[in-house]
Amino acid sequence: MAEKKKTYMVLANKLIECYLRGNLKPGERLPSERELAGQFNVSRTTIREALRTLELNGLIDIRQGGGSYVKVSEVQSRKQEIITAVKAEKPLVYEMLELRRALEVESSFLAAKRATSADLEKLRIALHNMTLSKQDPKLGLKADLDFHIGIAEATHNSIFIELIHTLRGHMEDTIKATQNHRFKDPSRYEDTMEEHKEIYLAIASGDGDKAKELMECHITKIWAELVESMI
């Protein structure tokens, strides 16, 4: 039973990933159960369980005899709720945070050793924009992304840079997933600003070990916020 549950929850997460990548449009009809079963190489029973999970979380409409349709209101306006909606064994958002921890902790260390004055200026601009974003979540999202991508670029490691740009969309989802919490709690907003400032100062001073430690702490706090949002 546990294995069966794992299979359909993993499939549900794959369908959610299609939402996030824009492969499924608002109002679009999903392929038939038979087609999905063939596409994902699972039984039709597993497909039905996965679709039922998505329906229970408000992501699709299942119409008797008429197929399953993507809900218009969900995909366009609340991507952060989509990514946290299905509580699977390893939700996509947590997998992304595991990857971010692996990449960003080490990139912070390398950035502290290799950042140029131009790299540091980019990070300062991103920090400044974050201070202006208290009443503007969209600006805050862009500034936050710019800061983390700027750190990767400051490593001057072409593979790090390529990976972080490839993952930008998924990084955006993890930031959005905690943004509501931060903007509703003034103290958490200020804490977030301070965390980014301390990471910047460690990089600017060339203290790789400190930068690494601070980034690890920052990612851990993001993880805790996501757990809280799912309770």
GROMACS .gro file of N, CA and C in nm, residues 16 18-20 22 24-28 54 57-61 69-85:
model
   99
   16ILE      N    1   0.213   1.837  -1.152
   16ILE     CA    2   0.231   1.972  -1.099
   16ILE      C    3   0.348   2.040  -1.170
   18CYS      N    4   0.436   1.999  -1.466
   18CYS     CA    5   0.386   2.043  -1.596
   18CYS      C    6   0.313   2.177  -1.584
   19TYR      N    7   0.239   2.196  -1.472
   19TYR     CA    8   0.176   2.326  -1.446
   19TYR      C    9   0.283   2.435  -1.447
   20LEU      N   10   0.385   2.412  -1.365
   20LEU     CA   11   0.485   2.516  -1.340
   20LEU      C   12   0.565   2.550  -1.465
   22GLY      N   13   0.443   2.544  -1.756
   22GLY     CA   14   0.352   2.601  -1.855
   22GLY      C   15   0.309   2.504  -1.962
   24LEU      N   16   0.083   2.280  -1.926
   24LEU     CA   17  -0.062   2.266  -1.914
   24LEU      C   18  -0.121   2.406  -1.896
   25LYS      N   19  -0.211   2.444  -1.984
   25LYS     CA   20  -0.268   2.578  -1.982
   25LYS      C   21  -0.400   2.582  -1.906
   26PRO      N   22  -0.433   2.699  -1.848
   26PRO     CA   23  -0.562   2.714  -1.779
   26PRO      C   24  -0.678   2.676  -1.871
   27GLY      N   25  -0.767   2.591  -1.821
   27GLY     CA   26  -0.883   2.548  -1.899
   27GLY      C   27  -0.857   2.432  -1.993
   28GLU      N   28  -0.731   2.392  -2.004
   28GLU     CA   29  -0.697   2.284  -2.097
   28GLU      C   30  -0.744   2.149  -2.045
   54LEU      N   31  -0.508   1.563  -0.722
   54LEU     CA   32  -0.504   1.699  -0.776
   54LEU      C   33  -0.640   1.767  -0.762
   57ASN      N   34  -0.705   1.890  -0.414
   57ASN     CA   35  -0.626   2.008  -0.383
   57ASN      C   36  -0.664   2.129  -0.469
   58GLY      N   37  -0.773   2.116  -0.544
   58GLY     CA   38  -0.825   2.230  -0.618
   58GLY      C   39  -0.750   2.267  -0.744
   59LEU      N   40  -0.676   2.174  -0.800
   59LEU     CA   41  -0.594   2.206  -0.916
   59LEU      C   42  -0.661   2.171  -1.049
   60ILE      N   43  -0.750   2.073  -1.046
   60ILE     CA   44  -0.820   2.034  -1.169
   60ILE      C   45  -0.968   2.009  -1.139
   61ASP      N   46  -1.048   2.007  -1.245
   61ASP     CA   47  -1.189   1.965  -1.239
   61ASP      C   48  -1.201   1.832  -1.311
   69TYR      N   49  -0.992   1.878  -1.640
   69TYR     CA   50  -0.953   2.008  -1.693
   69TYR      C   51  -0.873   2.087  -1.589
   70VAL      N   52  -0.773   2.160  -1.639
   70VAL     CA   53  -0.692   2.246  -1.552
   70VAL      C   54  -0.778   2.363  -1.505
   71LYS      N   55  -0.776   2.388  -1.375
   71LYS     CA   56  -0.853   2.500  -1.322
   71LYS      C   57  -0.787   2.632  -1.358
   72VAL      N   58  -0.864   2.723  -1.411
   72VAL     CA   59  -0.812   2.852  -1.456
   72VAL      C   60  -0.757   2.934  -1.340
   73SER      N   61  -0.828   2.937  -1.230
   73SER     CA   62  -0.792   3.028  -1.121
   73SER      C   63  -0.664   2.989  -1.051
   74GLU      N   64  -0.625   2.862  -1.060
   74GLU     CA   65  -0.510   2.818  -0.983
   74GLU      C   66  -0.378   2.846  -1.054
   75VAL      N   67  -0.369   2.804  -1.179
   75VAL     CA   68  -0.240   2.807  -1.246
   75VAL      C   69  -0.187   2.948  -1.263
   76GLN      N   70  -0.274   3.041  -1.296
   76GLN     CA   71  -0.228   3.174  -1.330
   76GLN      C   72  -0.188   3.256  -1.208
   77SER      N   73  -0.264   3.247  -1.101
   77SER     CA   74  -0.245   3.345  -0.995
   77SER      C   75  -0.178   3.295  -0.868
   78ARG      N   76  -0.167   3.162  -0.849
   78ARG     CA   77  -0.115   3.116  -0.720
   78ARG      C   78  -0.019   2.999  -0.738
   79LYS      N   79   0.087   3.020  -0.809
   79LYS     CA   80   0.182   2.913  -0.834
   79LYS      C   81   0.243   2.859  -0.705
   80GLN      N   82   0.261   2.947  -0.604
   80GLN     CA   83   0.321   2.901  -0.480
   80GLN      C   84   0.232   2.803  -0.406
   81GLU      N   85   0.100   2.813  -0.426
   81GLU     CA   86   0.011   2.717  -0.362
   81GLU      C   87   0.009   2.586  -0.439
   82ILE      N   88   0.028   2.594  -0.570
   82ILE     CA   89   0.032   2.473  -0.650
   82ILE      C   90   0.150   2.386  -0.608
   83ILE      N   91   0.265   2.448  -0.590
   83ILE     CA   92   0.384   2.368  -0.562
   83ILE      C   93   0.382   2.308  -0.422
   84THR      N   94   0.302   2.366  -0.332
   84THR     CA   95   0.296   2.311  -0.196
   84THR      C   96   0.167   2.234  -0.171
   85ALA      N   97   0.083   2.223  -0.272
   85ALA     CA   98  -0.050   2.167  -0.249
   85ALA      C   99  -0.049   2.017  -0.220
   0.00000   0.00000   0.00000
